[in-house]
PDB file of C-alpha atoms in Angstrom:
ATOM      1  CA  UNK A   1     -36.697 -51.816  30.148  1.00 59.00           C
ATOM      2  CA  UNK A   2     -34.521 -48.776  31.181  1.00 63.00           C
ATOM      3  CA  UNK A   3     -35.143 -47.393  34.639  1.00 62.00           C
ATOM      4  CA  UNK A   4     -35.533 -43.654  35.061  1.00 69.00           C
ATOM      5  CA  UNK A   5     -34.709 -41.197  37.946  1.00 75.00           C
ATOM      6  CA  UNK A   6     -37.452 -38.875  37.648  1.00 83.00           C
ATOM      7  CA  UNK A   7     -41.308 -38.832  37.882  1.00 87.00           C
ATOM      8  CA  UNK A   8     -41.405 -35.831  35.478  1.00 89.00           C
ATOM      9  CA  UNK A   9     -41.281 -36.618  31.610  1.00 91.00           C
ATOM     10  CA  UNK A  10     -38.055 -36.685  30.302  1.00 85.00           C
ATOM     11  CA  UNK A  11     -36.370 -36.317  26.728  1.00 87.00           C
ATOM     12  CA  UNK A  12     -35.416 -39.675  25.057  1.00 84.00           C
ATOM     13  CA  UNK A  13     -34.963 -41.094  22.158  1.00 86.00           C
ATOM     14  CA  UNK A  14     -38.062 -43.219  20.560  1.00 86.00           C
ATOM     15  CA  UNK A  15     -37.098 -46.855  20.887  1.00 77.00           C
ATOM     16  CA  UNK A  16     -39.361 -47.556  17.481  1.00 82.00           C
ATOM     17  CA  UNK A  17     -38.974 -44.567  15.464  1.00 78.00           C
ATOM     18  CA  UNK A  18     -35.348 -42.994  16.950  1.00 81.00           C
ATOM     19  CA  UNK A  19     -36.398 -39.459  16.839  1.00 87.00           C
ATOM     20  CA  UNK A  20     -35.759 -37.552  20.165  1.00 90.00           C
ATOM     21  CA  UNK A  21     -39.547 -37.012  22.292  1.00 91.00           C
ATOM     22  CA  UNK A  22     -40.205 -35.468  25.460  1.00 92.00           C
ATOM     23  CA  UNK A  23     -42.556 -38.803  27.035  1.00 90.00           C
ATOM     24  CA  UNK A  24     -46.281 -39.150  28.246  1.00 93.00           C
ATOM     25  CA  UNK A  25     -46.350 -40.089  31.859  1.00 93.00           C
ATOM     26  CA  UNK A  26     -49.015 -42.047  33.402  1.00 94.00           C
ATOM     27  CA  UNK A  27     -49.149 -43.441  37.093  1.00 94.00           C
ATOM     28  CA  UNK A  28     -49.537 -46.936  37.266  1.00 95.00           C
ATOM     29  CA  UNK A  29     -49.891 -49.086  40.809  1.00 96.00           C
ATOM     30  CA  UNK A  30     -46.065 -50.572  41.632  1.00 94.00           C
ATOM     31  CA  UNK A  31     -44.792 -52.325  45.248  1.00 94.00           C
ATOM     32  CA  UNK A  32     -44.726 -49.582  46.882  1.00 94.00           C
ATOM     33  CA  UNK A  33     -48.484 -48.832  46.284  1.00 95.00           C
ATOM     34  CA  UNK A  34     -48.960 -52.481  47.267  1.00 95.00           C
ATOM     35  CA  UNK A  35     -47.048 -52.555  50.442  1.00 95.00           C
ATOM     36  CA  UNK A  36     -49.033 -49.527  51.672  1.00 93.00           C
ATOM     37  CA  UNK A  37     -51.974 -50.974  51.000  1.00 93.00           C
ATOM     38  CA  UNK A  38     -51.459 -53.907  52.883  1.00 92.00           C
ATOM     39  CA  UNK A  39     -50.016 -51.909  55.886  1.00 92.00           C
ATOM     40  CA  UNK A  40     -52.988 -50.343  55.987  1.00 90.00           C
ATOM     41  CA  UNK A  41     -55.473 -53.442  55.999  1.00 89.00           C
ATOM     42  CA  UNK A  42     -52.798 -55.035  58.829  1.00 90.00           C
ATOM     43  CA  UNK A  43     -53.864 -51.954  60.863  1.00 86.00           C
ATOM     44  CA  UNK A  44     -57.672 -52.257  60.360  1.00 83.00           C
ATOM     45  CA  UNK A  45     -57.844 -49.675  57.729  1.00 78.00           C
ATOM     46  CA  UNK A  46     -60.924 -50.940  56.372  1.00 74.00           C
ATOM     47  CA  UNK A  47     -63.764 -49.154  54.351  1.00 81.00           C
ATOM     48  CA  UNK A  48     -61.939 -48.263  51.893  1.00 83.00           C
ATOM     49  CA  UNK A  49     -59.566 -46.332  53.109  1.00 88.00           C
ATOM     50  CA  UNK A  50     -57.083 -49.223  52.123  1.00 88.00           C
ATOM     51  CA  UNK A  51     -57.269 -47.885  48.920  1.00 91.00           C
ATOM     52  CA  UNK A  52     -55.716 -44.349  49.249  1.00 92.00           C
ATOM     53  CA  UNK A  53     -52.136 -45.518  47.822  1.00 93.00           C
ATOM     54  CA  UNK A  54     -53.529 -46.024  44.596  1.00 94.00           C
ATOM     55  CA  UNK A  55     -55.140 -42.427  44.323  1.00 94.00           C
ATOM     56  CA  UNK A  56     -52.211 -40.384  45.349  1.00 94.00           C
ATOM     57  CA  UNK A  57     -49.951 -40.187  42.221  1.00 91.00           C
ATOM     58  CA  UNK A  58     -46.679 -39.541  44.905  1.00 91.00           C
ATOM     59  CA  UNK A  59     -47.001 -43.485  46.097  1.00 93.00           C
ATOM     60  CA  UNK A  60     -47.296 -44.705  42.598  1.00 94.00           C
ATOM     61  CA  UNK A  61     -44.809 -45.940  40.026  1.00 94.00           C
ATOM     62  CA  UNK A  62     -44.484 -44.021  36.304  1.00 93.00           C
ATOM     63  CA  UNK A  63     -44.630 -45.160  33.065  1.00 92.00           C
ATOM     64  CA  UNK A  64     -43.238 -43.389  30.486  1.00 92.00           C
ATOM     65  CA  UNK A  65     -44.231 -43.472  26.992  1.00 91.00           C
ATOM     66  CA  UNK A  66     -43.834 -42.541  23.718  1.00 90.00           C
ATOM     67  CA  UNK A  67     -46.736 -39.901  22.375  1.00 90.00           C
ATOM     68  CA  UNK A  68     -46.205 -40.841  19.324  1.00 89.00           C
ATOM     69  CA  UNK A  69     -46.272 -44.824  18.833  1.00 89.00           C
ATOM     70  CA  UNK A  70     -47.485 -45.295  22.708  1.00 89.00           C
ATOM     71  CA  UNK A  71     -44.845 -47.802  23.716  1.00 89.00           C
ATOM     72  CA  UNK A  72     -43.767 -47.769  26.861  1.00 88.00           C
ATOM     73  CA  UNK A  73     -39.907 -47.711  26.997  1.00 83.00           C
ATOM     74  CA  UNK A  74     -39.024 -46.092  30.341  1.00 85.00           C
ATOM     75  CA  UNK A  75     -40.184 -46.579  33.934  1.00 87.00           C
ATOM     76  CA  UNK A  76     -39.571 -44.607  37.546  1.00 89.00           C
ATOM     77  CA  UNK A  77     -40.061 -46.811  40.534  1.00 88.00           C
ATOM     78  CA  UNK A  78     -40.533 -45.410  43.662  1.00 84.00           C
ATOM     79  CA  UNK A  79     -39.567 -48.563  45.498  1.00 80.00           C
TER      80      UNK A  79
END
């Protein structure tokens, strides 16, 4: 699976139907998300508040996908 560069959707061709679409983005939990996380229970962050990474879109990875057919052919990594 190709790796973007950007979190923003991005023009591509459909890997199914070959027309050109602009993606659907959709944040999805990646390592970086993760590492936080743990970081944050190492340091007593308990309560809950060990879950922050995974509600701030910024930390997470993106998945980009077709609108049309819904298959994910691109992906931006923060880590």
């Amino acid at each position: 699976m190709p790796v973007v560069r950007s979190a923003t959707p991005a023009q591509s061709p459909c890997p199914s139907g070959g027309k050109h679409i602009v993606t659907a983005t959709t944040p999805i939990p990646g390592a970086r998300t993760w590492l936080l996380c743990t970081g944050l229970l190492v340091f007593r962050c308990f309560l809950g508040c060990c879950f922050i990474p995974f509600c701030v879109d910024s930390l997470t990875d993106v998945k980009h996908t077709c609108p049309v057919c819904q298959q994910e052919h691109l992906r931006y990594q923060r880590l």
